[in-house]
Short mmCIF file of C-alpha atoms and ligand atoms in Angstrom, two decimals:
data_model
loop_
_atom_site.label_atom_id
_atom_site.label_comp_id
_atom_site.label_asym_id
_atom_site.label_seq_id
_atom_site.Cartn_x
_atom_site.Cartn_y
_atom_site.Cartn_z
CA MET R 1 20.47 -14.89 -53.23
CA THR R 2 18.79 -11.47 -52.87
CA ILE R 3 15.61 -12.80 -54.50
CA THR R 4 15.55 -15.76 -52.11
CA LEU R 5 15.92 -13.40 -49.17
CA ILE R 6 13.13 -11.14 -50.42
CA LEU R 7 10.88 -14.17 -50.97
CA LEU R 8 11.60 -15.47 -47.48
CA LEU R 9 10.83 -12.06 -46.02
CA LEU R 10 7.57 -11.86 -47.99
CA ILE R 11 6.52 -15.33 -46.87
CA THR R 12 7.26 -14.43 -43.25
CA ILE R 13 5.24 -11.21 -43.47
CA ILE R 14 2.30 -12.91 -45.21
CA THR R 15 2.15 -15.81 -42.74
CA SER R 16 2.42 -13.42 -39.79
CA LEU R 17 -0.44 -11.32 -41.16
CA MET R 18 -2.52 -14.45 -41.81
CA PHE R 19 -1.82 -15.59 -38.28
CA ILE R 20 -3.03 -12.25 -36.97
CA PHE R 21 -6.07 -11.65 -39.17
CA ILE R 22 -7.41 -15.14 -39.76
CA PRO R 23 -8.81 -16.93 -36.72
CA PRO R 24 -7.59 -20.51 -36.17
CA TRP R 25 -9.62 -23.33 -37.71
CA TYR R 26 -10.25 -25.00 -34.33
CA PRO R 27 -12.47 -25.05 -32.37
CA ARG R 28 -14.74 -25.10 -35.42
CA ASN R 29 -18.06 -24.81 -33.58
CA VAL R 30 -17.00 -21.62 -31.81
CA PRO R 31 -17.51 -18.26 -33.55
CA SER R 32 -14.74 -15.66 -33.83
CA ALA R 33 -14.93 -12.03 -32.79
CA PRO R 34 -13.75 -9.79 -35.65
CA PHE R 35 -10.01 -9.10 -35.41
CA TRP R 36 -10.54 -5.37 -35.69
CA ILE R 37 -12.35 -5.04 -32.37
CA THR R 38 -8.84 -5.25 -30.84
CA LEU R 39 -8.09 -1.99 -32.64
CA LEU R 40 -11.25 -0.12 -31.56
CA PRO R 41 -9.85 1.27 -28.28
CA LEU R 42 -6.76 2.45 -30.17
CA ILE R 43 -8.81 4.44 -32.66
CA PHE R 44 -12.12 5.44 -31.05
CA ASP R 45 -13.19 6.72 -27.68
CA ILE R 46 -15.22 3.58 -27.03
CA ASP R 47 -16.41 2.00 -23.82
CA GLN R 48 -15.62 -1.68 -23.09
CA GLN R 49 -19.18 -2.32 -21.96
CA GLU R 50 -20.32 -1.08 -25.37
CA ILE R 51 -17.83 -3.37 -27.18
CA PHE R 52 -19.08 -6.27 -25.09
CA LYS R 53 -22.76 -5.59 -25.82
CA ARG R 54 -22.23 -5.01 -29.54
CA TYR R 55 -19.74 -7.73 -30.49
CA LEU R 56 -19.28 -10.32 -27.74
CA ALA R 57 -22.48 -10.83 -25.71
CA GLY R 58 -24.58 -12.35 -28.54
CA PRO R 59 -22.14 -15.07 -29.68
CA LEU R 60 -20.91 -15.75 -26.13
CA TYR R 61 -24.36 -16.39 -24.69
CA LYS R 62 -25.41 -18.41 -27.76
CA HIS R 63 -22.35 -20.64 -28.09
CA GLY R 64 -20.86 -20.41 -24.57
CA ALA R 65 -17.47 -19.53 -26.09
CA ILE R 66 -15.81 -17.23 -28.62
CA LYS R 67 -12.39 -16.90 -30.29
CA ILE R 68 -10.79 -13.52 -29.72
CA PHE R 69 -7.47 -11.92 -30.62
CA PHE R 70 -5.54 -10.67 -27.60
CA ALA R 71 -1.89 -10.41 -26.51
CA GLY R 72 -0.64 -11.24 -30.00
CA ARG R 73 -2.61 -14.46 -30.49
CA TRP R 74 -6.04 -15.99 -30.92
CA ASN R 75 -7.56 -17.30 -27.70
CA VAL R 76 -10.73 -19.09 -26.72
CA ILE R 77 -12.88 -17.31 -24.16
CA ILE R 78 -15.52 -19.42 -22.45
CA GLN R 79 -18.59 -18.13 -20.69
CA ARG R 80 -20.74 -21.09 -19.62
CA PRO R 81 -20.29 -21.97 -15.93
CA GLU R 82 -20.14 -25.73 -16.58
CA LEU R 83 -17.25 -25.22 -19.04
CA ILE R 84 -15.40 -22.90 -16.64
CA SER R 85 -15.86 -25.48 -13.86
CA GLN R 86 -14.06 -28.10 -15.92
CA VAL R 87 -11.17 -25.79 -16.73
CA LEU R 88 -10.76 -24.93 -13.04
CA LYS R 89 -10.95 -28.56 -11.93
CA LYS R 90 -8.58 -30.09 -14.50
CA GLU R 91 -5.35 -28.15 -14.03
CA GLN R 92 -3.36 -31.07 -15.51
CA ILE R 93 -5.09 -30.42 -18.87
CA TYR R 94 -5.68 -26.67 -18.63
CA ASN R 95 -2.26 -25.64 -17.33
CA LYS R 96 -1.94 -22.30 -15.57
CA ALA R 97 0.20 -20.20 -17.92
CA GLY R 98 0.90 -16.63 -16.90
CA ASN R 99 2.62 -13.92 -18.89
CA GLN R 100 6.06 -15.46 -18.35
CA LYS R 101 4.86 -18.42 -20.49
CA LYS R 102 2.38 -16.64 -22.78
CA VAL R 103 4.42 -13.56 -23.73
CA PRO R 104 7.89 -14.18 -22.25
CA HIS R 105 9.49 -11.26 -24.12
CA SER R 106 6.92 -8.71 -22.86
CA LEU R 107 7.58 -6.04 -20.26
CA LEU R 108 4.67 -7.42 -18.26
CA ALA R 109 6.48 -10.76 -18.01
CA GLU R 110 9.67 -8.94 -17.05
CA PHE R 111 7.77 -7.11 -14.31
CA LEU R 112 5.87 -10.03 -12.72
CA GLY R 113 8.01 -13.02 -13.77
CA SER R 114 7.09 -16.36 -12.25
CA ASN R 115 5.02 -15.83 -9.11
CA ILE R 116 2.32 -17.32 -6.90
CA ILE R 117 -0.41 -16.36 -9.40
CA SER R 118 1.29 -17.38 -12.64
CA ALA R 119 3.40 -20.44 -11.69
CA ARG R 120 2.26 -24.05 -11.50
CA GLY R 121 3.38 -27.42 -10.10
CA GLU R 122 6.24 -27.60 -7.58
CA GLU R 123 7.19 -23.99 -8.06
CA TRP R 124 3.65 -22.79 -7.21
CA ARG R 125 3.46 -25.11 -4.18
CA CYS R 126 6.72 -23.63 -2.90
CA TYR R 127 5.46 -20.02 -3.25
CA ARG R 128 2.13 -20.91 -1.75
CA ALA R 129 3.65 -22.56 1.34
CA ILE R 130 5.53 -19.31 2.03
CA ILE R 131 2.74 -16.85 1.25
CA GLN R 132 -0.60 -18.44 2.14
CA PRO R 133 -0.34 -18.23 5.97
CA GLY R 134 0.33 -14.48 5.73
CA LEU R 135 -2.77 -13.96 3.58
CA GLN R 136 -5.19 -16.11 5.47
CA LYS R 137 -4.48 -15.13 9.06
CA THR R 138 -7.06 -13.27 11.16
CA PHE R 139 -6.60 -9.61 10.31
CA GLU R 140 -6.68 -6.80 12.78
CA THR R 141 -9.39 -4.31 11.92
CA GLU R 142 -8.00 -1.24 13.74
CA PRO R 143 -5.51 -0.23 11.01
CA ILE R 144 -8.23 -0.38 8.33
CA ILE R 145 -10.62 1.67 10.49
CA LYS R 146 -7.88 4.24 11.10
CA ASN R 147 -7.12 4.47 7.38
CA ALA R 148 -10.84 4.74 6.56
CA GLU R 149 -11.28 7.62 9.01
CA LYS R 150 -8.31 9.36 7.43
CA LEU R 151 -9.88 8.75 4.02
CA CYS R 152 -13.02 10.57 5.22
CA GLN R 153 -10.94 13.56 6.35
CA ILE R 154 -9.21 13.70 2.97
CA LEU R 155 -12.50 13.47 1.07
CA SER R 156 -14.00 16.25 3.22
CA ARG R 157 -11.02 18.49 2.55
CA LEU R 158 -11.04 17.81 -1.20
CA GLN R 159 -14.77 18.38 -1.38
CA LEU R 160 -14.49 21.67 0.50
CA ARG R 161 -11.77 22.84 -1.87
CA SER R 162 -13.72 21.87 -4.99
CA MET R 163 -16.59 24.26 -4.05
CA GLY R 164 -19.37 21.75 -4.61
CA GLU R 165 -18.01 20.25 -7.84
CA GLY R 166 -17.21 16.54 -8.18
CA ILE R 167 -13.85 15.25 -7.02
CA PRO R 168 -11.77 12.63 -8.88
CA ILE R 169 -11.69 9.61 -6.68
CA GLN R 170 -9.40 6.93 -8.14
CA ASP R 171 -6.08 8.37 -7.00
CA VAL R 172 -7.35 8.75 -3.41
CA LEU R 173 -8.64 5.17 -3.40
CA GLN R 174 -5.32 3.91 -4.71
CA ARG R 175 -3.52 5.48 -1.74
CA TYR R 176 -6.14 4.16 0.66
CA SER R 177 -6.09 0.54 -0.59
CA SER R 178 -2.25 0.65 -0.63
CA ALA R 179 -2.30 1.82 2.99
CA ASN R 180 -4.57 -1.07 3.99
CA LEU R 181 -2.35 -3.59 2.22
CA LEU R 182 0.78 -2.14 3.79
CA SER R 183 -0.77 -2.13 7.27
CA CYS R 184 -2.44 -5.52 7.29
CA ILE R 185 -0.60 -7.78 4.84
CA PHE R 186 2.93 -6.39 4.88
CA ASP R 187 2.99 -5.08 8.46
CA CYS R 188 4.56 -1.78 7.38
CA PRO R 189 2.81 0.86 9.55
CA GLU R 190 5.21 3.68 8.66
CA LEU R 191 4.75 3.21 4.93
CA ALA R 192 1.00 2.98 5.45
CA SER R 193 0.85 6.24 7.33
CA GLN R 194 2.99 7.93 4.65
CA MET R 195 0.45 6.68 2.08
CA MET R 196 -2.43 8.33 3.97
CA SER R 197 -0.60 11.57 4.66
CA PHE R 198 -1.50 13.72 1.69
CA GLU R 199 0.88 16.44 2.84
CA GLN R 200 3.79 14.11 2.04
CA GLU R 201 4.98 12.51 -1.19
CA ALA R 202 4.55 8.73 -1.19
CA PRO R 203 7.20 7.50 -3.67
CA LEU R 204 5.68 4.01 -3.84
CA HIS R 205 2.35 5.54 -4.88
CA THR R 206 3.74 7.97 -7.46
CA THR R 207 6.00 5.37 -9.05
CA GLN R 208 3.15 2.85 -9.25
CA LEU R 209 0.86 5.44 -10.88
CA ASN R 210 3.54 6.28 -13.40
CA LEU R 211 4.30 2.64 -14.09
CA LYS R 212 0.62 1.82 -14.73
CA ARG R 213 0.40 4.73 -17.15
CA TYR R 214 3.34 3.45 -19.21
CA LEU R 215 3.14 -0.31 -18.83
CA PHE R 216 -0.53 -0.96 -19.62
CA ARG R 217 -0.90 0.94 -22.89
CA PRO R 218 -3.54 -0.90 -24.96
CA ILE R 219 -1.38 -1.23 -28.07
CA TYR R 220 1.34 -3.13 -26.19
CA MET R 221 -1.25 -5.29 -24.43
CA SER R 222 -2.73 -6.32 -27.81
CA PHE R 223 0.61 -6.59 -29.63
CA PRO R 224 3.25 -7.49 -27.02
CA VAL R 225 5.63 -8.35 -29.88
CA LEU R 226 6.33 -4.60 -29.95
CA ASP R 227 8.04 -4.97 -26.58
CA ARG R 228 10.90 -6.61 -28.50
CA LEU R 229 11.62 -3.08 -29.70
CA SER R 230 11.57 -1.60 -26.20
CA ALA R 231 15.19 -0.44 -26.56
CA VAL R 232 14.21 1.89 -29.42
CA ILE R 233 10.70 2.96 -28.37
CA PRO R 234 11.20 5.74 -25.80
CA SER R 235 7.93 5.14 -23.91
CA ARG R 236 8.82 1.43 -23.54
CA THR R 237 12.33 2.27 -22.36
CA LYS R 238 10.67 4.50 -19.79
CA ALA R 239 8.29 1.65 -18.79
CA ARG R 240 11.28 -0.67 -18.32
CA SER R 241 13.09 1.80 -16.09
CA LEU R 242 9.88 2.35 -14.05
CA ILE R 243 9.60 -1.42 -13.54
CA GLN R 244 13.10 -1.42 -12.03
CA GLN R 245 12.39 1.65 -9.94
CA PHE R 246 9.13 0.28 -8.55
CA SER R 247 10.53 -3.17 -7.84
CA ASN R 248 13.61 -1.68 -6.08
CA LEU R 249 11.38 0.54 -3.98
CA LEU R 250 9.18 -2.38 -2.93
CA GLN R 251 12.16 -4.50 -2.05
CA THR R 252 13.97 -1.85 -0.02
CA GLU R 253 10.98 -0.14 1.61
CA ILE R 254 8.86 -3.17 2.44
CA LEU R 255 11.69 -5.39 3.55
CA ARG R 256 13.26 -2.57 5.60
CA ASP R 257 10.01 -1.80 7.38
CA SER R 258 9.13 -5.46 7.88
CA GLU R 259 12.70 -6.22 9.09
CA LYS R 260 11.76 -4.26 12.17
CA ASN R 261 8.91 -6.72 12.49
CA THR R 262 10.89 -9.84 11.60
CA ASP R 263 10.22 -11.30 15.00
CA LYS R 264 6.80 -9.73 15.28
CA ILE R 265 4.16 -12.37 15.11
CA SER R 266 0.75 -11.06 14.11
CA LYS R 267 -2.01 -13.46 15.12
CA GLY R 268 0.46 -16.33 15.23
CA VAL R 269 1.91 -15.73 11.74
CA LYS R 270 4.96 -13.75 10.62
CA CYS R 271 4.12 -11.01 8.10
CA ILE R 272 4.56 -11.74 4.39
CA GLY R 273 7.60 -9.51 3.89
CA ALA R 274 9.40 -11.33 6.69
CA ARG R 275 8.31 -14.74 5.40
CA LEU R 276 9.52 -13.98 1.87
CA GLU R 277 12.78 -12.56 3.16
CA SER R 278 13.48 -15.60 5.36
CA ALA R 279 12.80 -17.90 2.37
CA TRP R 280 15.32 -15.90 0.33
CA ARG R 281 17.98 -15.95 3.07
CA GLU R 282 17.50 -19.71 3.46
CA GLY R 283 18.02 -20.18 -0.31
CA ILE R 284 14.46 -21.43 -0.93
CA LEU R 285 13.85 -18.43 -3.24
CA ASN R 286 16.36 -16.60 -5.40
CA LEU R 287 16.36 -12.80 -5.55
CA LYS R 288 14.32 -12.68 -8.78
CA GLN R 289 11.64 -14.93 -7.28
CA LEU R 290 11.52 -12.79 -4.15
CA ARG R 291 11.07 -9.61 -6.20
CA ASP R 292 8.52 -11.14 -8.61
CA ASN R 293 6.37 -12.32 -5.71
CA LEU R 294 6.59 -8.98 -3.93
CA ASN R 295 5.59 -7.21 -7.15
CA VAL R 296 2.59 -9.43 -7.83
CA LEU R 297 1.35 -9.42 -4.24
CA TYR R 298 1.52 -5.65 -4.10
CA VAL R 299 -0.21 -5.15 -7.46
CA ALA R 300 -2.93 -7.81 -6.98
CA GLY R 301 -3.43 -6.96 -3.32
CA GLN R 302 -3.81 -3.24 -3.96
CA GLU R 303 -5.28 -2.92 -7.45
CA ASN R 304 -8.20 -5.38 -7.16
CA PRO R 305 -9.62 -4.02 -3.88
CA GLN R 306 -9.18 -0.49 -5.24
CA LEU R 307 -11.15 -1.34 -8.39
CA LEU R 308 -13.88 -2.94 -6.28
CA MET R 309 -14.12 0.22 -4.14
CA LEU R 310 -14.18 2.43 -7.21
CA SER R 311 -16.97 0.45 -8.91
CA SER R 312 -18.96 0.15 -5.67
CA LEU R 313 -18.85 3.91 -5.03
CA TYR R 314 -19.92 4.43 -8.64
CA ILE R 315 -22.84 1.99 -8.35
CA LEU R 316 -24.01 3.43 -5.02
CA GLY R 317 -23.63 6.97 -6.35
CA LYS R 318 -25.87 6.01 -9.24
CA ASN R 319 -28.43 4.22 -7.05
CA PRO R 320 -29.32 6.61 -4.18
CA ALA R 321 -32.18 4.40 -2.94
CA ILE R 322 -29.78 1.46 -2.41
CA GLN R 323 -27.26 3.77 -0.74
CA GLU R 324 -30.01 4.99 1.61
CA LYS R 325 -31.16 1.46 2.44
CA LEU R 326 -27.55 0.56 3.27
CA ARG R 327 -27.28 3.65 5.46
CA ARG R 328 -30.37 2.63 7.40
CA GLU R 329 -28.87 -0.79 8.10
CA ILE R 330 -25.48 0.63 9.06
CA GLU R 331 -26.96 3.34 11.32
CA SER R 332 -26.96 0.94 14.27
CA VAL R 333 -23.18 0.36 14.03
CA LYS R 334 -21.02 2.61 16.18
CA ILE R 335 -17.72 3.57 14.54
CA ASN R 336 -15.77 2.72 17.68
CA GLU R 337 -17.40 -0.71 17.70
CA ILE R 338 -16.60 -1.66 14.10
CA SER R 339 -13.64 -3.73 15.25
CA THR R 340 -15.97 -6.00 17.18
CA GLN R 341 -18.77 -5.85 14.62
CA ASP R 342 -20.47 -9.12 13.87
CA TRP R 343 -20.90 -8.79 10.10
CA ARG R 344 -23.73 -11.30 10.17
CA ASP R 345 -25.85 -8.51 11.63
CA LEU R 346 -25.45 -6.55 8.39
CA PRO R 347 -26.82 -8.78 5.61
CA TYR R 348 -27.68 -5.91 3.25
CA LEU R 349 -24.07 -4.69 3.40
CA THR R 350 -22.75 -8.15 2.52
CA ALA R 351 -25.30 -8.57 -0.28
CA THR R 352 -24.46 -5.13 -1.71
CA ILE R 353 -20.74 -5.93 -1.82
CA LEU R 354 -21.36 -9.28 -3.51
CA GLU R 355 -23.67 -7.61 -6.01
CA CYS R 356 -20.95 -5.04 -6.80
CA LEU R 357 -18.44 -7.88 -7.32
CA ARG R 358 -20.92 -9.66 -9.56
CA SER R 359 -21.87 -6.63 -11.67
CA LEU R 360 -18.41 -5.16 -12.19
CA PRO R 361 -15.78 -7.78 -11.33
CA PRO R 362 -12.34 -6.11 -10.92
CA ILE R 363 -10.81 -8.70 -13.29
CA SER R 364 -13.39 -8.73 -16.02
CA GLN R 365 -11.52 -11.06 -18.38
CA LEU R 366 -8.71 -13.50 -17.74
CA ILE R 367 -6.76 -15.62 -20.22
CA ASN R 368 -4.28 -17.65 -18.24
CA ARG R 369 -4.52 -21.35 -19.16
CA ARG R 370 -2.83 -23.32 -21.92
CA VAL R 371 -4.21 -26.64 -23.13
CA ALA R 372 -1.60 -29.39 -22.46
CA LYS R 373 -3.02 -32.00 -24.88
CA PRO R 374 -5.81 -32.15 -27.50
CA THR R 375 -9.05 -32.03 -25.53
CA LEU R 376 -12.81 -32.01 -25.99
CA LEU R 377 -13.99 -29.39 -23.49
CA GLY R 378 -17.46 -30.24 -22.15
CA GLY R 379 -17.61 -32.99 -24.80
CA ILE R 380 -18.31 -30.33 -27.45
CA ILE R 381 -15.41 -27.90 -27.96
CA TYR R 382 -12.30 -29.43 -29.56
CA LEU R 383 -9.17 -27.61 -28.37
CA PRO R 384 -5.83 -28.45 -29.97
CA LYS R 385 -2.73 -28.67 -27.77
CA GLY R 386 -1.31 -25.22 -27.06
CA THR R 387 -4.64 -23.33 -27.27
CA TYR R 388 -4.85 -20.45 -24.83
CA ILE R 389 -8.12 -20.42 -22.95
CA GLY R 390 -9.74 -18.01 -20.51
CA TYR R 391 -13.05 -16.65 -19.38
CA ASN R 392 -15.01 -13.43 -19.30
CA SER R 393 -16.26 -13.01 -15.73
CA TYR R 394 -18.36 -9.98 -16.68
CA ALA R 395 -20.34 -12.24 -19.04
CA THR R 396 -20.54 -15.23 -16.71
CA ASN R 397 -21.57 -13.14 -13.69
CA ARG R 398 -24.43 -11.68 -15.76
CA ASP R 399 -25.58 -14.84 -17.49
CA PRO R 400 -29.42 -14.74 -17.57
CA GLU R 401 -29.51 -18.56 -17.33
CA SER R 402 -27.87 -18.44 -13.90
CA TRP R 403 -29.03 -15.03 -12.66
CA GLY R 404 -32.42 -14.57 -14.34
CA ALA R 405 -33.78 -12.11 -16.89
CA ASP R 406 -32.80 -9.18 -14.61
CA ALA R 407 -29.13 -10.26 -14.50
CA ASP R 408 -28.03 -6.82 -15.71
CA ASP R 409 -29.91 -5.03 -12.91
CA PHE R 410 -28.17 -4.14 -9.67
CA ARG R 411 -30.29 -5.86 -7.02
CA PRO R 412 -28.58 -6.85 -3.73
CA GLU R 413 -31.80 -8.63 -2.65
CA ARG R 414 -31.09 -11.40 -5.17
CA TRP R 415 -28.51 -12.77 -2.69
CA GLY R 416 -31.10 -13.17 0.08
CA THR R 417 -32.05 -11.24 3.19
CA THR R 418 -30.42 -13.20 6.01
CA ASP R 419 -26.78 -14.01 6.51
CA GLU R 420 -27.52 -17.72 6.15
CA GLN R 421 -29.30 -17.30 2.80
CA ILE R 422 -26.55 -15.04 1.48
CA SER R 423 -23.68 -17.32 2.39
CA MET R 424 -25.50 -20.35 0.94
CA LYS R 425 -26.18 -18.51 -2.32
CA TYR R 426 -22.58 -17.27 -2.43
CA ARG R 427 -21.02 -20.67 -1.80
CA GLY R 428 -23.34 -22.32 -4.34
CA ALA R 429 -22.73 -19.73 -7.08
CA LYS R 430 -18.95 -20.00 -6.58
CA ALA R 431 -18.98 -23.80 -6.56
CA ARG R 432 -20.96 -23.88 -9.83
CA ALA R 433 -18.68 -21.18 -11.36
CA GLU R 434 -21.67 -18.89 -11.90
CA PHE R 435 -19.89 -16.23 -9.87
CA ILE R 436 -16.27 -16.14 -10.94
CA SER R 437 -14.88 -12.84 -9.64
CA PHE R 438 -12.38 -14.59 -7.32
CA HIS R 439 -11.44 -17.38 -9.80
CA GLY R 440 -12.02 -20.83 -8.25
CA GLY R 441 -10.86 -24.38 -7.62
CA SER R 442 -7.37 -24.94 -6.22
CA ARG R 443 -6.21 -21.61 -7.67
CA ALA R 444 -8.93 -19.43 -6.15
CA CYS R 445 -7.92 -16.01 -4.86
CA LEU R 446 -6.07 -16.14 -1.54
CA GLY R 447 -6.88 -12.53 -0.69
CA GLU R 448 -10.69 -12.87 -0.74
CA LYS R 449 -11.10 -12.79 3.05
CA PHE R 450 -8.98 -9.66 3.40
CA ALA R 451 -10.65 -7.97 0.41
CA LEU R 452 -14.15 -8.56 1.82
CA LEU R 453 -13.23 -7.39 5.32
CA GLN R 454 -11.63 -4.25 3.93
CA MET R 455 -14.66 -3.54 1.77
CA ARG R 456 -17.10 -3.99 4.67
CA ILE R 457 -15.22 -1.57 6.89
CA THR R 458 -14.75 0.95 4.07
CA LEU R 459 -18.43 1.06 3.13
CA CYS R 460 -19.50 1.13 6.78
CA VAL R 461 -17.33 4.17 7.52
CA LEU R 462 -18.07 6.02 4.25
CA VAL R 463 -21.83 5.49 4.31
CA LYS R 464 -21.98 6.82 7.87
CA ALA R 465 -19.87 9.85 7.04
CA PHE R 466 -21.24 10.91 3.63
CA ARG R 467 -24.01 10.80 1.11
CA TRP R 468 -22.57 10.84 -2.40
CA LYS R 469 -23.75 11.05 -6.00
CA LEU R 470 -22.19 11.05 -9.47
CA ASP R 471 -20.89 14.44 -10.56
CA PRO R 472 -23.54 15.58 -13.11
CA GLU R 473 -20.70 16.94 -15.29
CA TRP R 474 -18.89 13.59 -15.36
CA GLU R 475 -19.38 11.52 -18.52
CA ASP R 476 -20.71 8.13 -17.41
CA LYS R 477 -18.26 5.86 -19.27
CA MET R 478 -16.22 2.75 -18.60
CA THR R 479 -12.57 2.25 -19.53
CA ALA R 480 -11.74 1.52 -23.19
CA ALA R 481 -9.30 -1.35 -22.46
CA GLY R 482 -7.71 -3.19 -19.53
CA PRO R 483 -9.67 -3.66 -16.30
CA LEU R 484 -13.27 -2.58 -16.74
CA HIS R 485 -14.23 0.26 -14.39
CA PRO R 486 -15.74 3.76 -14.52
CA ARG R 487 -13.28 6.02 -16.31
CA GLY R 488 -11.97 9.03 -14.34
CA LEU R 489 -14.90 8.79 -11.92
CA ARG R 490 -15.87 12.01 -10.14
CA LEU R 491 -18.23 12.08 -7.16
CA VAL R 492 -19.87 14.80 -5.12
CA PHE R 493 -19.81 14.09 -1.36
CA THR R 494 -22.10 15.66 1.25
CA GLU R 495 -21.00 15.30 4.84
CA LEU R 496 -23.45 13.76 7.30
CA ARG R 497 -21.53 13.75 10.55
CA ALA R 498 -22.04 17.39 11.42
C1 HEM W 501 -11.65 -7.59 -4.72
C2 HEM W 501 -10.44 -8.02 -4.63
C3 HEM W 501 -9.85 -9.19 -5.38
C4 HEM W 501 -10.29 -9.84 -6.50
C5 HEM W 501 -11.56 -9.57 -7.29
C6 HEM W 501 -9.31 -10.87 -6.81
C7 HEM W 501 -9.40 -11.75 -7.88
C8 HEM W 501 -8.48 -12.75 -8.13
C9 HEM W 501 -8.50 -13.60 -9.29
C10 HEM W 501 -9.51 -13.51 -10.44
C11 HEM W 501 -7.46 -14.47 -9.18
C12 HEM W 501 -7.01 -15.49 -10.22
C13 HEM W 501 -5.92 -14.82 -11.06
C14 HEM W 501 -5.31 -15.66 -12.13
O1 HEM W 501 -5.54 -16.85 -12.14
O2 HEM W 501 -4.58 -15.10 -12.97
C15 HEM W 501 -6.79 -14.19 -7.94
C16 HEM W 501 -5.70 -14.89 -7.47
C17 HEM W 501 -4.98 -14.51 -6.37
N1 HEM W 501 -5.21 -13.41 -5.56
FE1 HEM W 501 -6.80 -12.17 -5.65
N2 HEM W 501 -8.31 -10.81 -5.88
C18 HEM W 501 -8.60 -9.80 -5.00
C19 HEM W 501 -7.84 -9.40 -3.92
C20 HEM W 501 -6.65 -9.98 -3.53
C21 HEM W 501 -5.86 -9.53 -2.42
C22 HEM W 501 -6.19 -8.36 -1.49
C23 HEM W 501 -4.76 -10.33 -2.36
C24 HEM W 501 -3.66 -10.24 -1.37
C25 HEM W 501 -2.48 -9.84 -1.60
C26 HEM W 501 -4.90 -11.33 -3.44
C27 HEM W 501 -4.02 -12.36 -3.67
C28 HEM W 501 -4.20 -13.34 -4.64
C29 HEM W 501 -3.29 -14.47 -4.82
C30 HEM W 501 -2.04 -14.76 -4.00
C31 HEM W 501 -3.79 -15.22 -5.90
C32 HEM W 501 -3.20 -16.50 -6.48
C33 HEM W 501 -3.79 -17.75 -5.86
C34 HEM W 501 -3.14 -19.00 -6.42
O3 HEM W 501 -3.05 -19.14 -7.64
O4 HEM W 501 -2.74 -19.84 -5.61
N3 HEM W 501 -6.06 -11.07 -4.12
N4 HEM W 501 -7.43 -13.13 -7.31
#
């Protein structure tokens, strides 16, 4: 009996290790990235861009796809636009499968559950009917301008205090993008002004910072099976309690603030908090679905614009000539006229933002589809049922076949010089899945319009107020895991207004 048990245990361990270390047989014509690159960020101080260049770029550009180990399993990552197009078009074959399906026992799944981004079929249609009008209304620009002006005051004060040294920027941008989301999407002006008042604590901000620090540790992202032990791993117990804390805060604070606005109609549409709350009261959503959707909308709606701002400030800090050219274009805009600004008059601004999104997409890699039946993707890649498939937008957005030999260079002019040329290029690149930063097809990002408006106003206000550069003492490095962005970026700002 004991021997049988030991044998069974041994067999289980050996098969689990084989499953981890040995890539799956299929698809046979797709190379595998070595398993151990998953471990690199856990052991070395390595940059994701470096990992990409050394281990992924070659095979990805040659074969259009690669097998990689992530989130406890082997996945297929595709890079070629025509393959991505097919995945986006054929949802019935490439089913959307978020963390609640992929790693149901993980803390990430507990946090975000089934929501508008991860669900599919009837459930997704139900969430979308509630949420979409609140995301695609015409947004008022005044609250963003007000927040951006406050951001300038904060940066000036921080810069003054730092006596000419660089200031860390990510925390400030997190508060700023949260304030914009709270003002425009959730209609919570009081919470937004608390976010921008650096004299006060903003519990939503501090809890979110803390939660990110605990929840997204690379080892648990690569091996979510460890979350099964969350009751005995203190840092995971802490992550679980932060999930509860953050979700409770969102529910009470956002719904309380938006309750005051329940009857307030902004541009003909009730705000999202009020819409979600009505759906819950009418029994269309249960409490868990209400909370999951609030969580995901807050995280996606705040984190992605913040990462775009961070990377854009980094790129412009590194390219003073481009920053100066932008400044010359923006010079003609009066701050008090931004709300009525016709953005078509500022083609270089639009092209610069698109180039930032292309070069450093906030979501650089996404694995969120599961193959529903055996399939031959693009007539060449055989995918057995159950294969998890995703794409690397960093690779696709820099593919020399689509973007030319200078794809790695930052060159806003590649988008065109007039508004017409830029929007044609943009629409074409998105339709062909050559530019994949906002996903695509029926599941394309619903916050794109708001994200672009916010980014335009932010750059307009910042470029008029400051000239900035990278802190010479800051080590120019990207993150080691998770979203790819400059790590702990520090910038030196010089005021221009005076
Ligand atoms: C620069 C900013 C942004 C980028 C780069 C971005 C990118 C993306 C991507 C890649 C997806 C697909 C995710 C997946 O399939 O797992 C997505 C979906 C989505 N995004 Fe965004 N996003 C941004 C801003 C926003 C904002 C501000 C909101 C508003 C709250 C938002 C709301 C959504 C929603 C609701 C979906 C799901 C659409 C659906 O499946 O029907 N996003 N976004």
